[in-house]
Amino acid sequence: MSQIRVARRVLTEIIAAMAFPILLLSLLVAPASAAVLTEWDRSRARWCGVGTMPLRPADQSWKQWVARQLRSRSMWRTGLPVLVAATLLSALSLVAAFFGFIGAAALIFSPVFWSFGIAAQVGPFTPSSLTESFLAVPAGVLLGAVTTGLLTGISLLRDLVLRAFSRSRDPDLLAKLEELRTSRASLTTAFEFERRRIERDLHDGAQQELVAVVMRLGMLEAAASASGEERIVELARQAQEQAEHALERLRETVREIHPRELSDLGLVAAVRELAARSPLRVELNSTGDDAQLSSPTATAAYFTVSEALTNITKHAGVGSARIDLQCDSSGVRVRVRDDGAGGAEIDAGSGLAGLRERMRSIGGELEIRSPADGRGTEVVASAPGQPTWE
């Protein structure tokens, strides 16, 4: 255990010892206080390096959350036992910290007290000479170390109590969690299916009709030119140019919804095509086989690259970028880097924020590293080959 974690555990136990009177009073307003104490204990455990998750949603106030917890059956199996155990352990921490650290301080500073004519008594020991007061210093250090170890042990015991009672999970909560996971998986799959359907309808429907319009306008221009109708020729040429522009815009829209290269050729080929269309000089390094990547994973990785290149073009102030793409049976990892000004952030509502949520929806993660000192920006995304919904 690192020294930082030990220091954190000792500090939290000292705070718990000081809060012992408050914990005693909180027993009078249980179980409402049990919900708050349990959440505080989980925060304490996280600060000490234990992997726990907060129970209170970020969008709920404490009042709303406590009210919901009071209606939950898990409160009686988790919250109240944790409250009682925390109160007892805080009493133990109070005794250990008070006598241990005060005694250790008295022994360590015994020579100082002796110089003022004070013989600091610690338990049955009272120095009778300056020599004995100096001999008490190592004993004080040892007592301080023992007290630190004892408080650390009490903190670990808190973790054990928290884990033990957290295993008594509410069946209703587990059922709702499983329902949420299933719903999340269904929504992501349905979203991908709908994107493909829209892309297919636009490609095979509206796009083909626009192509036909462009061809007929060309035929009209040729016929009008043959009959000497210059005004009709000019109008037909303008209409043809507008139709061709609309066709190009539609093709870009179709590509942004779901690129055909991604469906037909795979992620690596689609990213290579994306790099070729970019106004930047893009260096692409790809390794591995993308054949085992699921459609949601490949799509999320593709649009991460697309959004990153777009942001570099708009904001980085450089003309080049580098893409590292690694694919294997376990998943995909993509890194897009530039040497621009840096200082980019994942703001709420931005394209990267949406991509991060998309990555998380399939069990992946997206991270942006962009120090504001001109060392560039690095967007790193990783996801499993097959979506995980836990």
Short mmCIF file of N, CA and C in Angstrom, two decimals, residues 42-199:
data_model
loop_
_atom_site.label_atom_id
_atom_site.label_comp_id
_atom_site.label_asym_id
_atom_site.label_seq_id
_atom_site.Cartn_x
_atom_site.Cartn_y
_atom_site.Cartn_z
N ARG A 42 -18.84 5.43 0.64
CA ARG A 42 -18.39 5.01 -0.68
C ARG A 42 -17.41 6.04 -1.27
N SER A 43 -17.66 7.32 -1.01
CA SER A 43 -16.73 8.35 -1.46
C SER A 43 -15.40 8.22 -0.74
N ARG A 44 -15.45 7.93 0.57
CA ARG A 44 -14.22 7.71 1.33
C ARG A 44 -13.42 6.55 0.76
N ALA A 45 -14.13 5.46 0.43
CA ALA A 45 -13.45 4.30 -0.12
C ALA A 45 -12.79 4.62 -1.47
N ARG A 46 -13.47 5.38 -2.32
CA ARG A 46 -12.89 5.76 -3.62
C ARG A 46 -11.65 6.62 -3.42
N TRP A 47 -11.69 7.54 -2.46
CA TRP A 47 -10.55 8.42 -2.21
C TRP A 47 -9.36 7.62 -1.69
N CYS A 48 -9.67 6.51 -1.04
CA CYS A 48 -8.59 5.66 -0.51
C CYS A 48 -8.14 4.60 -1.51
N GLY A 49 -8.68 4.64 -2.72
CA GLY A 49 -8.21 3.74 -3.76
C GLY A 49 -9.04 2.51 -3.99
N VAL A 50 -10.24 2.43 -3.40
CA VAL A 50 -11.11 1.27 -3.58
C VAL A 50 -12.09 1.57 -4.72
N GLY A 51 -12.28 0.59 -5.61
CA GLY A 51 -13.15 0.80 -6.76
C GLY A 51 -14.62 0.71 -6.42
N THR A 52 -15.22 1.80 -6.03
CA THR A 52 -16.66 1.86 -5.77
C THR A 52 -17.27 2.94 -6.64
N MET A 53 -18.55 2.80 -6.92
CA MET A 53 -19.26 3.77 -7.74
C MET A 53 -20.28 4.51 -6.88
N PRO A 54 -20.51 5.80 -7.15
CA PRO A 54 -21.54 6.53 -6.40
C PRO A 54 -22.92 5.98 -6.72
N LEU A 55 -23.77 5.95 -5.71
CA LEU A 55 -25.14 5.46 -5.91
C LEU A 55 -26.07 6.59 -6.34
N ARG A 56 -25.77 7.81 -5.95
CA ARG A 56 -26.65 8.93 -6.27
C ARG A 56 -26.36 9.43 -7.67
N PRO A 57 -27.38 9.45 -8.56
CA PRO A 57 -27.18 9.99 -9.90
C PRO A 57 -26.82 11.47 -9.84
N ALA A 58 -26.02 11.91 -10.79
CA ALA A 58 -25.56 13.30 -10.78
C ALA A 58 -26.70 14.29 -10.99
N ASP A 59 -27.78 13.86 -11.66
CA ASP A 59 -28.88 14.77 -11.94
C ASP A 59 -29.95 14.77 -10.86
N GLN A 60 -29.70 14.10 -9.73
CA GLN A 60 -30.66 14.07 -8.63
C GLN A 60 -30.10 14.82 -7.43
N SER A 61 -30.97 15.59 -6.79
CA SER A 61 -30.57 16.27 -5.57
C SER A 61 -30.51 15.27 -4.43
N TRP A 62 -29.84 15.67 -3.34
CA TRP A 62 -29.75 14.80 -2.18
C TRP A 62 -31.14 14.50 -1.63
N LYS A 63 -32.00 15.48 -1.62
CA LYS A 63 -33.35 15.29 -1.08
C LYS A 63 -34.12 14.25 -1.88
N GLN A 64 -34.06 14.37 -3.20
CA GLN A 64 -34.76 13.41 -4.06
C GLN A 64 -34.18 12.01 -3.91
N TRP A 65 -32.86 11.95 -3.85
CA TRP A 65 -32.24 10.63 -3.78
C TRP A 65 -32.52 9.94 -2.45
N VAL A 66 -32.43 10.68 -1.34
CA VAL A 66 -32.72 10.10 -0.03
C VAL A 66 -34.16 9.63 0.04
N ALA A 67 -35.07 10.42 -0.54
CA ALA A 67 -36.48 10.02 -0.55
C ALA A 67 -36.67 8.70 -1.29
N ARG A 68 -35.96 8.52 -2.40
CA ARG A 68 -36.05 7.26 -3.14
C ARG A 68 -35.43 6.12 -2.36
N GLN A 69 -34.31 6.40 -1.69
CA GLN A 69 -33.66 5.35 -0.91
C GLN A 69 -34.53 4.87 0.24
N LEU A 70 -35.30 5.78 0.83
CA LEU A 70 -36.17 5.39 1.95
C LEU A 70 -37.26 4.43 1.51
N ARG A 71 -37.58 4.47 0.22
CA ARG A 71 -38.61 3.55 -0.29
C ARG A 71 -38.01 2.25 -0.80
N SER A 72 -36.68 2.15 -0.71
CA SER A 72 -36.01 0.95 -1.21
C SER A 72 -35.79 -0.05 -0.09
N ARG A 73 -35.99 -1.31 -0.42
CA ARG A 73 -35.78 -2.36 0.58
C ARG A 73 -34.30 -2.56 0.90
N SER A 74 -33.43 -2.14 -0.01
CA SER A 74 -32.00 -2.32 0.23
C SER A 74 -31.48 -1.41 1.34
N MET A 75 -32.27 -0.36 1.69
CA MET A 75 -31.86 0.52 2.76
C MET A 75 -31.69 -0.23 4.07
N TRP A 76 -32.59 -1.17 4.34
CA TRP A 76 -32.56 -1.89 5.60
C TRP A 76 -31.48 -2.97 5.61
N ARG A 77 -31.06 -3.40 4.43
CA ARG A 77 -30.05 -4.46 4.37
C ARG A 77 -28.64 -3.92 4.14
N THR A 78 -28.55 -2.67 3.71
CA THR A 78 -27.24 -2.09 3.43
C THR A 78 -26.99 -0.82 4.24
N GLY A 79 -27.88 0.16 4.10
CA GLY A 79 -27.66 1.46 4.71
C GLY A 79 -27.56 1.43 6.22
N LEU A 80 -28.53 0.82 6.89
CA LEU A 80 -28.53 0.80 8.36
C LEU A 80 -27.35 0.02 8.94
N PRO A 81 -27.03 -1.18 8.43
CA PRO A 81 -25.84 -1.86 8.96
C PRO A 81 -24.56 -1.07 8.78
N VAL A 82 -24.42 -0.39 7.64
CA VAL A 82 -23.22 0.42 7.41
C VAL A 82 -23.16 1.58 8.39
N LEU A 83 -24.32 2.18 8.69
CA LEU A 83 -24.36 3.29 9.65
C LEU A 83 -23.94 2.83 11.04
N VAL A 84 -24.49 1.71 11.48
CA VAL A 84 -24.16 1.20 12.82
C VAL A 84 -22.67 0.83 12.89
N ALA A 85 -22.18 0.13 11.85
CA ALA A 85 -20.76 -0.26 11.84
C ALA A 85 -19.86 0.96 11.79
N ALA A 86 -20.24 1.98 11.03
CA ALA A 86 -19.42 3.19 10.95
C ALA A 86 -19.35 3.90 12.29
N THR A 87 -20.47 3.91 13.02
CA THR A 87 -20.48 4.55 14.34
C THR A 87 -19.54 3.83 15.30
N LEU A 88 -19.60 2.51 15.32
CA LEU A 88 -18.74 1.73 16.21
C LEU A 88 -17.27 1.89 15.83
N LEU A 89 -16.97 1.85 14.54
CA LEU A 89 -15.58 1.99 14.10
C LEU A 89 -15.06 3.40 14.37
N SER A 90 -15.94 4.40 14.28
CA SER A 90 -15.51 5.77 14.60
C SER A 90 -15.17 5.91 16.07
N ALA A 91 -15.92 5.21 16.93
CA ALA A 91 -15.59 5.22 18.36
C ALA A 91 -14.22 4.60 18.60
N LEU A 92 -13.95 3.50 17.90
CA LEU A 92 -12.65 2.86 18.01
C LEU A 92 -11.54 3.76 17.50
N SER A 93 -11.78 4.45 16.37
CA SER A 93 -10.79 5.39 15.83
C SER A 93 -10.55 6.54 16.79
N LEU A 94 -11.61 7.00 17.46
CA LEU A 94 -11.47 8.10 18.41
C LEU A 94 -10.53 7.71 19.55
N VAL A 95 -10.75 6.52 20.10
CA VAL A 95 -9.90 6.06 21.21
C VAL A 95 -8.46 5.89 20.74
N ALA A 96 -8.29 5.24 19.57
CA ALA A 96 -6.93 4.98 19.07
C ALA A 96 -6.20 6.27 18.74
N ALA A 97 -6.87 7.19 18.04
CA ALA A 97 -6.21 8.44 17.65
C ALA A 97 -5.90 9.31 18.86
N PHE A 98 -6.85 9.38 19.80
CA PHE A 98 -6.66 10.26 20.96
C PHE A 98 -5.49 9.80 21.81
N PHE A 99 -5.54 8.56 22.26
CA PHE A 99 -4.49 8.08 23.15
C PHE A 99 -3.19 7.79 22.40
N GLY A 100 -3.31 7.27 21.17
CA GLY A 100 -2.11 6.92 20.42
C GLY A 100 -1.30 8.12 20.00
N PHE A 101 -1.91 9.08 19.32
CA PHE A 101 -1.16 10.22 18.80
C PHE A 101 -0.77 11.20 19.91
N ILE A 102 -1.66 11.39 20.89
CA ILE A 102 -1.29 12.28 21.99
C ILE A 102 -0.15 11.68 22.80
N GLY A 103 -0.25 10.36 23.05
CA GLY A 103 0.84 9.70 23.76
C GLY A 103 2.13 9.73 22.99
N ALA A 104 2.05 9.52 21.68
CA ALA A 104 3.26 9.56 20.85
C ALA A 104 3.88 10.95 20.85
N ALA A 105 3.02 11.98 20.76
CA ALA A 105 3.54 13.35 20.77
C ALA A 105 4.20 13.67 22.11
N ALA A 106 3.59 13.20 23.21
CA ALA A 106 4.17 13.47 24.53
C ALA A 106 5.53 12.80 24.68
N LEU A 107 5.66 11.59 24.15
CA LEU A 107 6.95 10.90 24.24
C LEU A 107 8.01 11.54 23.34
N ILE A 108 7.62 11.90 22.13
CA ILE A 108 8.58 12.48 21.19
C ILE A 108 9.09 13.83 21.69
N PHE A 109 8.19 14.63 22.27
CA PHE A 109 8.59 15.96 22.75
C PHE A 109 8.94 15.95 24.25
N SER A 110 9.17 14.76 24.77
CA SER A 110 9.52 14.66 26.19
C SER A 110 10.76 15.48 26.56
N PRO A 111 11.83 15.48 25.74
CA PRO A 111 12.98 16.33 26.08
C PRO A 111 12.64 17.81 26.12
N VAL A 112 11.75 18.23 25.24
CA VAL A 112 11.34 19.64 25.25
C VAL A 112 10.60 19.97 26.53
N PHE A 113 9.66 19.09 26.91
CA PHE A 113 8.92 19.31 28.15
C PHE A 113 9.88 19.32 29.36
N TRP A 114 10.87 18.40 29.33
CA TRP A 114 11.80 18.31 30.45
C TRP A 114 12.62 19.60 30.59
N SER A 115 12.94 20.22 29.45
CA SER A 115 13.71 21.47 29.51
C SER A 115 12.93 22.59 30.19
N PHE A 116 11.58 22.48 30.19
CA PHE A 116 10.75 23.46 30.88
C PHE A 116 10.36 22.99 32.27
N GLY A 117 10.99 21.90 32.70
CA GLY A 117 10.72 21.40 34.04
C GLY A 117 9.46 20.58 34.16
N ILE A 118 8.97 20.05 33.02
CA ILE A 118 7.74 19.25 33.00
C ILE A 118 8.09 17.81 32.70
N ALA A 119 7.64 16.89 33.53
CA ALA A 119 7.84 15.47 33.28
C ALA A 119 6.55 14.92 32.66
N ALA A 120 6.57 14.72 31.33
CA ALA A 120 5.37 14.28 30.61
C ALA A 120 5.11 12.81 30.91
N GLN A 121 3.97 12.54 31.52
CA GLN A 121 3.61 11.16 31.87
C GLN A 121 2.76 10.56 30.77
N VAL A 122 3.13 9.37 30.32
CA VAL A 122 2.37 8.62 29.33
C VAL A 122 2.12 7.24 29.91
N GLY A 123 0.90 7.00 30.34
CA GLY A 123 0.59 5.73 30.99
C GLY A 123 1.39 5.58 32.26
N PRO A 124 2.03 4.44 32.46
CA PRO A 124 2.83 4.27 33.68
C PRO A 124 4.21 4.89 33.61
N PHE A 125 4.59 5.42 32.43
CA PHE A 125 5.95 5.94 32.25
C PHE A 125 6.01 7.43 32.57
N THR A 126 6.93 7.78 33.41
CA THR A 126 7.22 9.19 33.71
C THR A 126 8.73 9.35 33.76
N PRO A 127 9.32 10.15 32.89
CA PRO A 127 10.78 10.30 32.90
C PRO A 127 11.25 10.96 34.19
N SER A 128 12.34 10.44 34.71
CA SER A 128 12.91 10.99 35.94
C SER A 128 14.23 11.70 35.70
N SER A 129 14.67 11.71 34.43
CA SER A 129 15.92 12.40 34.10
C SER A 129 15.89 12.80 32.63
N LEU A 130 16.83 13.66 32.26
CA LEU A 130 16.91 14.08 30.86
C LEU A 130 17.23 12.90 29.95
N THR A 131 18.04 11.97 30.45
CA THR A 131 18.39 10.79 29.66
C THR A 131 17.15 9.96 29.35
N GLU A 132 16.31 9.74 30.36
CA GLU A 132 15.09 8.97 30.13
C GLU A 132 14.15 9.69 29.17
N SER A 133 14.12 11.01 29.24
CA SER A 133 13.25 11.75 28.31
C SER A 133 13.72 11.59 26.87
N PHE A 134 15.06 11.52 26.66
CA PHE A 134 15.56 11.27 25.30
C PHE A 134 15.30 9.83 24.86
N LEU A 135 15.37 8.90 25.82
CA LEU A 135 15.07 7.50 25.48
C LEU A 135 13.60 7.30 25.13
N ALA A 136 12.74 8.23 25.58
CA ALA A 136 11.31 8.12 25.28
C ALA A 136 10.98 8.48 23.83
N VAL A 137 11.90 9.19 23.15
CA VAL A 137 11.62 9.62 21.77
C VAL A 137 11.41 8.44 20.82
N PRO A 138 12.31 7.42 20.80
CA PRO A 138 12.05 6.27 19.91
C PRO A 138 10.75 5.55 20.25
N ALA A 139 10.43 5.49 21.56
CA ALA A 139 9.16 4.86 21.95
C ALA A 139 7.97 5.64 21.41
N GLY A 140 8.11 6.98 21.37
CA GLY A 140 7.03 7.80 20.81
C GLY A 140 6.85 7.57 19.32
N VAL A 141 8.00 7.45 18.62
CA VAL A 141 7.92 7.17 17.17
C VAL A 141 7.27 5.82 16.94
N LEU A 142 7.63 4.83 17.74
CA LEU A 142 7.04 3.50 17.60
C LEU A 142 5.56 3.53 17.89
N LEU A 143 5.16 4.27 18.94
CA LEU A 143 3.73 4.37 19.26
C LEU A 143 2.96 5.05 18.15
N GLY A 144 3.56 6.08 17.53
CA GLY A 144 2.90 6.74 16.41
C GLY A 144 2.72 5.81 15.22
N ALA A 145 3.76 4.98 14.97
CA ALA A 145 3.67 4.02 13.86
C ALA A 145 2.60 2.98 14.13
N VAL A 146 2.54 2.50 15.39
CA VAL A 146 1.52 1.51 15.75
C VAL A 146 0.12 2.11 15.61
N THR A 147 -0.04 3.37 16.04
CA THR A 147 -1.35 4.03 15.93
C THR A 147 -1.74 4.21 14.46
N THR A 148 -0.76 4.57 13.63
CA THR A 148 -1.04 4.70 12.19
C THR A 148 -1.48 3.37 11.60
N GLY A 149 -0.79 2.30 11.98
CA GLY A 149 -1.18 0.97 11.49
C GLY A 149 -2.55 0.58 11.98
N LEU A 150 -2.87 0.93 13.23
CA LEU A 150 -4.19 0.59 13.78
C LEU A 150 -5.31 1.34 13.05
N LEU A 151 -5.09 2.62 12.81
CA LEU A 151 -6.10 3.40 12.08
C LEU A 151 -6.25 2.91 10.64
N THR A 152 -5.13 2.52 10.03
CA THR A 152 -5.21 1.95 8.67
C THR A 152 -6.00 0.66 8.68
N GLY A 153 -5.79 -0.16 9.70
CA GLY A 153 -6.56 -1.40 9.81
C GLY A 153 -8.04 -1.14 10.00
N ILE A 154 -8.38 -0.12 10.79
CA ILE A 154 -9.80 0.24 10.97
C ILE A 154 -10.40 0.69 9.65
N SER A 155 -9.62 1.46 8.86
CA SER A 155 -10.09 1.91 7.55
C SER A 155 -10.33 0.72 6.62
N LEU A 156 -9.42 -0.25 6.64
CA LEU A 156 -9.61 -1.45 5.81
C LEU A 156 -10.82 -2.24 6.28
N LEU A 157 -11.06 -2.23 7.59
CA LEU A 157 -12.24 -2.92 8.10
C LEU A 157 -13.51 -2.24 7.62
N ARG A 158 -13.48 -0.92 7.50
CA ARG A 158 -14.64 -0.21 6.92
C ARG A 158 -14.90 -0.69 5.50
N ASP A 159 -13.82 -0.83 4.71
CA ASP A 159 -13.99 -1.33 3.35
C ASP A 159 -14.62 -2.71 3.34
N LEU A 160 -14.17 -3.56 4.25
CA LEU A 160 -14.70 -4.92 4.34
C LEU A 160 -16.18 -4.91 4.68
N VAL A 161 -16.57 -4.06 5.63
CA VAL A 161 -17.99 -3.95 6.01
C VAL A 161 -18.81 -3.44 4.82
N LEU A 162 -18.27 -2.43 4.13
CA LEU A 162 -19.00 -1.87 2.98
C LEU A 162 -19.20 -2.92 1.90
N ARG A 163 -18.16 -3.71 1.62
CA ARG A 163 -18.29 -4.76 0.60
C ARG A 163 -19.27 -5.84 1.06
N ALA A 164 -19.17 -6.21 2.32
CA ALA A 164 -20.01 -7.31 2.83
C ALA A 164 -21.49 -6.99 2.71
N PHE A 165 -21.86 -5.78 3.09
CA PHE A 165 -23.28 -5.44 3.04
C PHE A 165 -23.73 -5.00 1.65
N SER A 166 -22.77 -4.58 0.82
CA SER A 166 -23.14 -4.23 -0.55
C SER A 166 -23.46 -5.46 -1.37
N ARG A 167 -23.03 -6.63 -0.92
CA ARG A 167 -23.36 -7.85 -1.66
C ARG A 167 -24.82 -8.22 -1.53
N SER A 168 -25.46 -7.68 -0.51
CA SER A 168 -26.90 -7.94 -0.35
C SER A 168 -27.66 -7.03 -1.29
N ARG A 169 -27.62 -7.35 -2.53
CA ARG A 169 -28.19 -6.47 -3.55
C ARG A 169 -29.69 -6.62 -3.65
N ASP A 170 -30.31 -5.52 -3.98
CA ASP A 170 -31.75 -5.49 -4.13
C ASP A 170 -32.13 -6.20 -5.44
N PRO A 171 -32.96 -7.25 -5.39
CA PRO A 171 -33.36 -7.93 -6.63
C PRO A 171 -34.05 -6.99 -7.61
N ASP A 172 -34.86 -6.06 -7.09
CA ASP A 172 -35.53 -5.12 -7.98
C ASP A 172 -34.52 -4.24 -8.69
N LEU A 173 -33.47 -3.82 -7.96
CA LEU A 173 -32.44 -2.99 -8.58
C LEU A 173 -31.69 -3.76 -9.65
N LEU A 174 -31.38 -5.02 -9.39
CA LEU A 174 -30.69 -5.84 -10.39
C LEU A 174 -31.56 -6.03 -11.63
N ALA A 175 -32.84 -6.23 -11.43
CA ALA A 175 -33.74 -6.41 -12.57
C ALA A 175 -33.80 -5.14 -13.41
N LYS A 176 -33.86 -3.97 -12.74
CA LYS A 176 -33.90 -2.71 -13.48
C LYS A 176 -32.57 -2.47 -14.21
N LEU A 177 -31.46 -2.85 -13.57
CA LEU A 177 -30.15 -2.70 -14.20
C LEU A 177 -30.04 -3.55 -15.44
N GLU A 178 -30.51 -4.78 -15.35
CA GLU A 178 -30.47 -5.66 -16.51
C GLU A 178 -31.37 -5.14 -17.62
N GLU A 179 -32.52 -4.60 -17.24
CA GLU A 179 -33.42 -4.01 -18.22
C GLU A 179 -32.76 -2.81 -18.91
N LEU A 180 -32.04 -2.00 -18.13
CA LEU A 180 -31.35 -0.85 -18.70
C LEU A 180 -30.25 -1.28 -19.67
N ARG A 181 -29.50 -2.32 -19.31
CA ARG A 181 -28.45 -2.82 -20.21
C ARG A 181 -29.05 -3.32 -21.52
N THR A 182 -30.12 -4.08 -21.42
CA THR A 182 -30.77 -4.59 -22.62
C THR A 182 -31.29 -3.46 -23.48
N SER A 183 -31.90 -2.46 -22.82
CA SER A 183 -32.43 -1.33 -23.57
C SER A 183 -31.32 -0.55 -24.25
N ARG A 184 -30.20 -0.39 -23.57
CA ARG A 184 -29.07 0.33 -24.15
C ARG A 184 -28.54 -0.39 -25.37
N ALA A 185 -28.43 -1.71 -25.28
CA ALA A 185 -27.96 -2.49 -26.41
C ALA A 185 -28.92 -2.39 -27.58
N SER A 186 -30.22 -2.47 -27.28
CA SER A 186 -31.23 -2.39 -28.34
C SER A 186 -31.22 -1.03 -29.02
N LEU A 187 -31.06 0.04 -28.24
CA LEU A 187 -31.05 1.37 -28.81
C LEU A 187 -29.85 1.57 -29.72
N THR A 188 -28.68 1.10 -29.29
CA THR A 188 -27.48 1.26 -30.12
C THR A 188 -27.60 0.47 -31.42
N THR A 189 -28.10 -0.75 -31.32
CA THR A 189 -28.28 -1.57 -32.51
C THR A 189 -29.32 -0.96 -33.45
N ALA A 190 -30.43 -0.48 -32.87
CA ALA A 190 -31.47 0.14 -33.68
C ALA A 190 -30.96 1.42 -34.35
N PHE A 191 -30.12 2.16 -33.63
CA PHE A 191 -29.55 3.39 -34.18
C PHE A 191 -28.69 3.07 -35.40
N GLU A 192 -27.86 2.04 -35.29
CA GLU A 192 -27.01 1.66 -36.41
C GLU A 192 -27.85 1.17 -37.60
N PHE A 193 -28.89 0.40 -37.31
CA PHE A 193 -29.75 -0.09 -38.38
C PHE A 193 -30.44 1.07 -39.09
N GLU A 194 -30.88 2.07 -38.30
CA GLU A 194 -31.59 3.20 -38.90
C GLU A 194 -30.64 4.05 -39.74
N ARG A 195 -29.41 4.22 -39.30
CA ARG A 195 -28.43 4.95 -40.11
C ARG A 195 -28.21 4.26 -41.45
N ARG A 196 -28.08 2.94 -41.41
CA ARG A 196 -27.88 2.20 -42.65
C ARG A 196 -29.09 2.31 -43.58
N ARG A 197 -30.29 2.27 -42.98
CA ARG A 197 -31.50 2.36 -43.80
C ARG A 197 -31.60 3.73 -44.47
N ILE A 198 -31.30 4.80 -43.71
CA ILE A 198 -31.36 6.14 -44.29
C ILE A 198 -30.32 6.29 -45.39
N GLU A 199 -29.11 5.79 -45.13
CA GLU A 199 -28.07 5.86 -46.16
C GLU A 199 -28.48 5.11 -47.41
#
